[in-house]
Short mmCIF file of N, CA, C and O in Angstrom, two decimals:
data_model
loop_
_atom_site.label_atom_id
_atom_site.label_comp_id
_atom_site.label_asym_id
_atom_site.label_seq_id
_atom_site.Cartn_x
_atom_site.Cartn_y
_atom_site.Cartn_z
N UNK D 1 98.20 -47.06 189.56
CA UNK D 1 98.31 -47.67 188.26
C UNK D 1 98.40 -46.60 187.18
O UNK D 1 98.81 -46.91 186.06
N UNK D 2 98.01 -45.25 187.47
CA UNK D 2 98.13 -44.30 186.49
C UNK D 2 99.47 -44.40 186.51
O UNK D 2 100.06 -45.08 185.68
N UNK D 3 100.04 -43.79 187.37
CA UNK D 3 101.14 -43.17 187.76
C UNK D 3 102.17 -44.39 187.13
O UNK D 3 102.87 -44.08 186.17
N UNK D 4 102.25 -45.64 187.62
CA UNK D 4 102.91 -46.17 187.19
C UNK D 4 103.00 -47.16 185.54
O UNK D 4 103.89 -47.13 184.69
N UNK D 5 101.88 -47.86 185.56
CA UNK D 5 101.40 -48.11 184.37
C UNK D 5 100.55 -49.29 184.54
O UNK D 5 100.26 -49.73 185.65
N UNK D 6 100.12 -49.83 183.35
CA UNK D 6 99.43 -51.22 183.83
C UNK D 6 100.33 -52.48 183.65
O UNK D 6 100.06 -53.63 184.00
N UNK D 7 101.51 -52.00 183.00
CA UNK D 7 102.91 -53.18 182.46
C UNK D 7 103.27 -52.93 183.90
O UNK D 7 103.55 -54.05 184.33
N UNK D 8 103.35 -52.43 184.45
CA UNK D 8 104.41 -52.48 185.51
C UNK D 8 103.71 -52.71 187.17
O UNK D 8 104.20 -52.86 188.29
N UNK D 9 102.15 -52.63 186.56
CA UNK D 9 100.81 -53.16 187.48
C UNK D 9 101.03 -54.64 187.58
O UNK D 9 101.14 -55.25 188.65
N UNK D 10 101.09 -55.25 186.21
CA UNK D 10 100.59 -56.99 185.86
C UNK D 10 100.93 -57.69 186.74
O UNK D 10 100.06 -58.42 187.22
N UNK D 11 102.48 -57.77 187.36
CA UNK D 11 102.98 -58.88 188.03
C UNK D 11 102.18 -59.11 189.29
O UNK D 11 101.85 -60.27 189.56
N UNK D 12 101.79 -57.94 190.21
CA UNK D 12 100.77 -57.64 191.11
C UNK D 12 99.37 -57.86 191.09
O UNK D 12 98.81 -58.12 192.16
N UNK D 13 98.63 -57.79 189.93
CA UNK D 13 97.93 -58.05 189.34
C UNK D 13 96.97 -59.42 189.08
O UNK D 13 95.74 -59.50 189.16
N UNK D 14 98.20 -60.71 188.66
CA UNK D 14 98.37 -61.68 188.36
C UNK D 14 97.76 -62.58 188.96
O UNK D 14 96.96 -63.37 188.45
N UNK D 15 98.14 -62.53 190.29
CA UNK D 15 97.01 -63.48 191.46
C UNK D 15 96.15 -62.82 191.99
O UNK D 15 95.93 -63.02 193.18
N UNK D 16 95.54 -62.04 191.41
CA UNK D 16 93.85 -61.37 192.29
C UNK D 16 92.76 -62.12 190.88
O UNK D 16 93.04 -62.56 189.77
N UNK D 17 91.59 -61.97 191.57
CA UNK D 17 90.32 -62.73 190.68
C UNK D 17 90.39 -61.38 189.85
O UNK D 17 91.11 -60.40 189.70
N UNK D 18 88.71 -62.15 189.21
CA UNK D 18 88.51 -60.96 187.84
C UNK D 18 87.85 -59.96 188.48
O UNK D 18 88.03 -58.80 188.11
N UNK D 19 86.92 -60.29 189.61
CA UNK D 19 86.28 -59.00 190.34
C UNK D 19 87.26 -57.85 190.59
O UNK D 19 87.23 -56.76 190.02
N UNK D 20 88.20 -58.26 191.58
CA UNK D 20 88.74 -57.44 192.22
C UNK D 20 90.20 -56.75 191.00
O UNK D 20 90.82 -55.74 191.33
N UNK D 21 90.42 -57.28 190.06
CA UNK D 21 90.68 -56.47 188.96
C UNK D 21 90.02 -55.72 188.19
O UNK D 21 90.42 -54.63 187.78
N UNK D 22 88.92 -56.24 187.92
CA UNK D 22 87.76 -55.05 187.34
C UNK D 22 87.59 -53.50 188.28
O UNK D 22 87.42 -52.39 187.79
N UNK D 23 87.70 -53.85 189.72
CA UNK D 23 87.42 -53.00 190.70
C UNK D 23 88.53 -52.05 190.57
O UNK D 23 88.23 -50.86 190.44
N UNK D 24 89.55 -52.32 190.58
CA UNK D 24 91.01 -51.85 190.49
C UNK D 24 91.19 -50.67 189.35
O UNK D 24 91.64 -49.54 189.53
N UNK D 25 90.72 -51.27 188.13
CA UNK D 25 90.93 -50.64 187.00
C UNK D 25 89.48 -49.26 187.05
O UNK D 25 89.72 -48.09 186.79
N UNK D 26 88.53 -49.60 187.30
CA UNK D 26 87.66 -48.67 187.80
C UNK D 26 88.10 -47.91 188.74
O UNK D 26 88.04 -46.76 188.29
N UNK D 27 88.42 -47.90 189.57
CA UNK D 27 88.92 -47.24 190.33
C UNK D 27 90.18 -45.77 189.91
O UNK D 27 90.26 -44.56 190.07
N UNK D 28 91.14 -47.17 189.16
CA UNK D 28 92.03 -46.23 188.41
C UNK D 28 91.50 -45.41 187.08
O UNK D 28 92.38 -45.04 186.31
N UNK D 29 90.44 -45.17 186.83
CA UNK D 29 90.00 -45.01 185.62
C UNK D 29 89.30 -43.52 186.56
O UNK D 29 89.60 -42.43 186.08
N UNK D 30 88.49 -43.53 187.69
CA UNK D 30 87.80 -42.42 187.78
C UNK D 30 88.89 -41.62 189.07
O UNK D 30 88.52 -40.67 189.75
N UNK D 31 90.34 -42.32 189.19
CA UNK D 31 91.45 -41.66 190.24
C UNK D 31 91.74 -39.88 189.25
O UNK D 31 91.57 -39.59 188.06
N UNK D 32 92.15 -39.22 190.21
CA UNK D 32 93.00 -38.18 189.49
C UNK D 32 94.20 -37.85 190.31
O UNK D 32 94.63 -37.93 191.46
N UNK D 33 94.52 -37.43 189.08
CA UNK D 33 96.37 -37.63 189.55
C UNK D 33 96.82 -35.73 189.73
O UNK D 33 96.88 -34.89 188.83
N UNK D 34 97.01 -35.60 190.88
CA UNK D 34 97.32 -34.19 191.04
C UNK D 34 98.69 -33.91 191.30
O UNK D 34 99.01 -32.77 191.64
N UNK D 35 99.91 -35.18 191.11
CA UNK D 35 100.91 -34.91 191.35
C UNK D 35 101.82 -34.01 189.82
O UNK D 35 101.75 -34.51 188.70
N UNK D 36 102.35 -33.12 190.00
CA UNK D 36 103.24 -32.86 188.73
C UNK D 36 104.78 -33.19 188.54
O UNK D 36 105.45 -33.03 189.56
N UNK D 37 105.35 -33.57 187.58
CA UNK D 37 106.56 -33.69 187.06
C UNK D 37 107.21 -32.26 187.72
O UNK D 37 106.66 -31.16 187.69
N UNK D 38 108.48 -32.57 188.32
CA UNK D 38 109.46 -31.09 188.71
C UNK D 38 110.56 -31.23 187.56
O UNK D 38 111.30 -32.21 187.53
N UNK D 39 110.63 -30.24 186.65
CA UNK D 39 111.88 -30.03 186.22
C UNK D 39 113.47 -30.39 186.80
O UNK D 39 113.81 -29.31 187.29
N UNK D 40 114.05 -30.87 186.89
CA UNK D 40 115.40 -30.69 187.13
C UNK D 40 115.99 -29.33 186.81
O UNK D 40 116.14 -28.77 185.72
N UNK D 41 116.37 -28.85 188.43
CA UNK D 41 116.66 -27.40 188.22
C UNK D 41 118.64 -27.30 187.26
O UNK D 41 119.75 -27.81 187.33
N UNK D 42 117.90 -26.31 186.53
CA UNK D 42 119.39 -26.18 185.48
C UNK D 42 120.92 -25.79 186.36
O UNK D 42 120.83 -24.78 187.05
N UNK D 43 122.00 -26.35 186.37
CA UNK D 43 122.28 -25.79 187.66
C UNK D 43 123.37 -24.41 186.53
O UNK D 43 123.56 -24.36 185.31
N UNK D 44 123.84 -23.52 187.68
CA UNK D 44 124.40 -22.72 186.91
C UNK D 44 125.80 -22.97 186.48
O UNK D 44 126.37 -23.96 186.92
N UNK D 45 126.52 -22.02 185.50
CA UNK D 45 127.80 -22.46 184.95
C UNK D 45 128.67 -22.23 186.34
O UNK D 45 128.39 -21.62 187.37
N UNK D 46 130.11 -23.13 185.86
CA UNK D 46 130.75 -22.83 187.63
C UNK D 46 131.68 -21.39 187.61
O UNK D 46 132.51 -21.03 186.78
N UNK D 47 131.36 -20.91 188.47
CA UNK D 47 132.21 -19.49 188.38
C UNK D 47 133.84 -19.56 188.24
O UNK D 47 134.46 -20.48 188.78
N UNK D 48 134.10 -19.17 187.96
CA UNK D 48 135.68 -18.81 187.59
C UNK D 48 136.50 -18.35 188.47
O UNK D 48 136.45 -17.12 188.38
N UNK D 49 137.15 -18.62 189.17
CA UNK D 49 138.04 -18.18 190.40
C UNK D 49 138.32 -16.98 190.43
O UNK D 49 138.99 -16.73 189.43
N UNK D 50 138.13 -15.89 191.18
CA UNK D 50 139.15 -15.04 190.84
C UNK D 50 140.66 -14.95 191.06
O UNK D 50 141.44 -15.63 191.73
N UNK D 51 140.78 -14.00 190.37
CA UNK D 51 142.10 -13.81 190.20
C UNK D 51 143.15 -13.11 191.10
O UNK D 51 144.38 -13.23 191.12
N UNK D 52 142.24 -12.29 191.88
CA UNK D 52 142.92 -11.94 193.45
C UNK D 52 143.64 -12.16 194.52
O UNK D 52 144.87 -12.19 194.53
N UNK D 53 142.80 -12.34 195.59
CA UNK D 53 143.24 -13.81 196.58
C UNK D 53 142.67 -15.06 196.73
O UNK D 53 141.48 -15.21 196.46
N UNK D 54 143.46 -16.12 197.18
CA UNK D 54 143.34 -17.50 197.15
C UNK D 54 143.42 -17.63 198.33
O UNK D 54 144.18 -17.09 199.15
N UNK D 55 142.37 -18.59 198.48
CA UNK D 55 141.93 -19.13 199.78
C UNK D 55 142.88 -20.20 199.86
O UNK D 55 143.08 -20.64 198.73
N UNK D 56 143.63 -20.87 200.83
CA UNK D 56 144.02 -22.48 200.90
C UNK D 56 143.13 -22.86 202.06
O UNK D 56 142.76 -22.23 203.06
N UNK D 57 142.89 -24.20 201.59
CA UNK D 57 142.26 -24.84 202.88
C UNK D 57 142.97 -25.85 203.48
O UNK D 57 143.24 -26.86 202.84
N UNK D 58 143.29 -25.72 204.55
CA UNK D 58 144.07 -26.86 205.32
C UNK D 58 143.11 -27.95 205.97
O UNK D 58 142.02 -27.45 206.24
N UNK D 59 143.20 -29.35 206.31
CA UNK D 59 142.26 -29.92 206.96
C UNK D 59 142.64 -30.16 208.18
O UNK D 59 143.85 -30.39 208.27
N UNK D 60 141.99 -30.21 209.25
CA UNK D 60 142.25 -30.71 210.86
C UNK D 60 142.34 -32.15 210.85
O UNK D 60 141.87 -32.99 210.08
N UNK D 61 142.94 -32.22 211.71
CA UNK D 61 143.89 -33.78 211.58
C UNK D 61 142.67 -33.99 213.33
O UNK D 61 142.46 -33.13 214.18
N UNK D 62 142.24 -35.15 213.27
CA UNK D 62 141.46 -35.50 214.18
C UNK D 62 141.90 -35.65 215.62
O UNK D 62 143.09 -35.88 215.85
N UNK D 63 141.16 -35.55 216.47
CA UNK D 63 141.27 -35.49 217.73
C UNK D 63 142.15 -36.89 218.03
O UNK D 63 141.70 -38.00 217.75
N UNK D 64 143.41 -36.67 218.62
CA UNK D 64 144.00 -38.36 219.24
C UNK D 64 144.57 -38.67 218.28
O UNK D 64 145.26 -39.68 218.40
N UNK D 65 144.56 -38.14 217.22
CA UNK D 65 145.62 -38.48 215.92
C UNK D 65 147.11 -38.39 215.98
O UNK D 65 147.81 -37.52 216.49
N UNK D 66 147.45 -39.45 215.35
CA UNK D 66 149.17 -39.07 215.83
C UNK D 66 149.78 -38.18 214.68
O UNK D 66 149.09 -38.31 213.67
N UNK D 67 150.61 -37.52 214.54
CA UNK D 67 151.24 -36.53 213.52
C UNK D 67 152.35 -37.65 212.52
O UNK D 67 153.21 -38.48 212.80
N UNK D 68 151.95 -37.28 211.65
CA UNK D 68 153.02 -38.11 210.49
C UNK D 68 154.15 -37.77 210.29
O UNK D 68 154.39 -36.57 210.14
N UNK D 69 155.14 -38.71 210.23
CA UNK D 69 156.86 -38.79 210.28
C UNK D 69 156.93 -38.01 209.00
O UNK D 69 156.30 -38.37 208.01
N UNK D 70 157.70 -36.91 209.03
CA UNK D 70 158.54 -35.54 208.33
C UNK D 70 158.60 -36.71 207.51
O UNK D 70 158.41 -37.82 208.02
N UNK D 71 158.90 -36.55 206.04
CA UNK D 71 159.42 -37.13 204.92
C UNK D 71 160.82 -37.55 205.35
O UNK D 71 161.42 -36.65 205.92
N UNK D 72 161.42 -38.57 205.24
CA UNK D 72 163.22 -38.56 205.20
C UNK D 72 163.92 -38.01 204.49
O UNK D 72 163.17 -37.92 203.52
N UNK D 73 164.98 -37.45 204.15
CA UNK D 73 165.45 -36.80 203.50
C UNK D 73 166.53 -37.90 202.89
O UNK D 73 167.21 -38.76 203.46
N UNK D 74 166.38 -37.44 201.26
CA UNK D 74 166.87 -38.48 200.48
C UNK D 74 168.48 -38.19 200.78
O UNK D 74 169.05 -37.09 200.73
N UNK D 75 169.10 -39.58 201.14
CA UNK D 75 170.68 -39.65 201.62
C UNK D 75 171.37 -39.05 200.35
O UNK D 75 171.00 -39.24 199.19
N UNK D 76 172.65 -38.13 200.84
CA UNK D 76 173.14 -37.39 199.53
C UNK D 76 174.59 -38.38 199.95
O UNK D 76 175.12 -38.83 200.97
N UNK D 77 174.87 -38.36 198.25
CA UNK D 77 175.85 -39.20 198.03
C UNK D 77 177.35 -38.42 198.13
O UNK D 77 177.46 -37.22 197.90
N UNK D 78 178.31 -39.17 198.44
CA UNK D 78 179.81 -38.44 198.71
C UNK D 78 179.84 -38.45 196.93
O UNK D 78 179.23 -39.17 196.13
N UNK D 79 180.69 -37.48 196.76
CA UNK D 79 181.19 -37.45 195.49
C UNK D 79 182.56 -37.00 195.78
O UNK D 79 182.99 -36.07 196.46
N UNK D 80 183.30 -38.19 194.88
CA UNK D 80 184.66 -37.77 194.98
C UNK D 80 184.96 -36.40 193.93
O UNK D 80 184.65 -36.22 192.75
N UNK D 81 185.77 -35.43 195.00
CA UNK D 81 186.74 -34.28 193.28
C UNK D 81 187.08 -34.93 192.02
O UNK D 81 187.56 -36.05 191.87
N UNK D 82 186.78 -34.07 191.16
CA UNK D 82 187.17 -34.29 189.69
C UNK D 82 189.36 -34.64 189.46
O UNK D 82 190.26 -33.88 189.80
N UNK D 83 189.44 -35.54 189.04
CA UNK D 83 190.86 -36.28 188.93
C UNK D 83 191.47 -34.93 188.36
O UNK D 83 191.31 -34.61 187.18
N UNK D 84 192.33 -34.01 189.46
CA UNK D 84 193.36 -33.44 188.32
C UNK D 84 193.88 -33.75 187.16
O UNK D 84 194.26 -34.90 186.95
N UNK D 85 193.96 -32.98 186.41
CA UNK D 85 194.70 -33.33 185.29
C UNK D 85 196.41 -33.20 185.12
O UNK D 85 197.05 -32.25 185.58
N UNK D 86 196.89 -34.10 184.51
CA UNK D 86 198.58 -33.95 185.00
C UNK D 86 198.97 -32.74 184.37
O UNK D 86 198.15 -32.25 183.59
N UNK D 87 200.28 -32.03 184.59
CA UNK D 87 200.58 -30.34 184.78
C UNK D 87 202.21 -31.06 183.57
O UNK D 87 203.08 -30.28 183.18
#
C-alpha cells in the first residue's frame, strides 16, 4: 500500500471488515520500503557512420525456401525509322 497508494488500495479494500483494515493500514504504516526508483539510463547519441568502408548486409533466405522469379524484363517496343523526308 506504500508502494502503491491507498487510491489504488480501495477497490481491494472495499469488502474486508473494519478490523482487518485497521490491521492492514498498521501494518503499512510501521512497513519499510527498501526498494529504490532506477533512473532510466540516458542512452547515448547515435554514432555517425563512418565514412570509410560500408558494410552491406545481405539476409539468408531460409532453409527449403524457393528462390524468387528474376524480375521480367519490361517488353521493348518496335519502333518504326523516322519517315524520310522527300529529296
Amino acid at each position: 500500500m506504500k508502494i502503491m497508494g491507498e487510491r489504488a488500495m480501495g477497490p481491494y479494500m472495499e469488502g474486508l471488515d473494519d478490523i482487518r483494515k485497521t490491521k492492514i493500514k498498521e501494518f503499512c504504516d510501521a512497513a519499510e520500503v527498501k526498494a529504490k526508483d532506477k533512473p532510466k539510463p540516458v542512452a547515448p547519441p547515435p554514432k555517425a557512420p563512418s565514412s570509410g568502408q560500408k558494410k552491406t548486409v545481405t539476409k539468408k533466405p531460409a532453409l527449403g525456401a524457393k528462390k524468387p522469379a528474376p524480375p521480367a524484363a519490361a517488353p521493348q517496343e518496335e519502333t518504326a525509322p523516322p519517315p524520310k523526308a522527300p529529296t
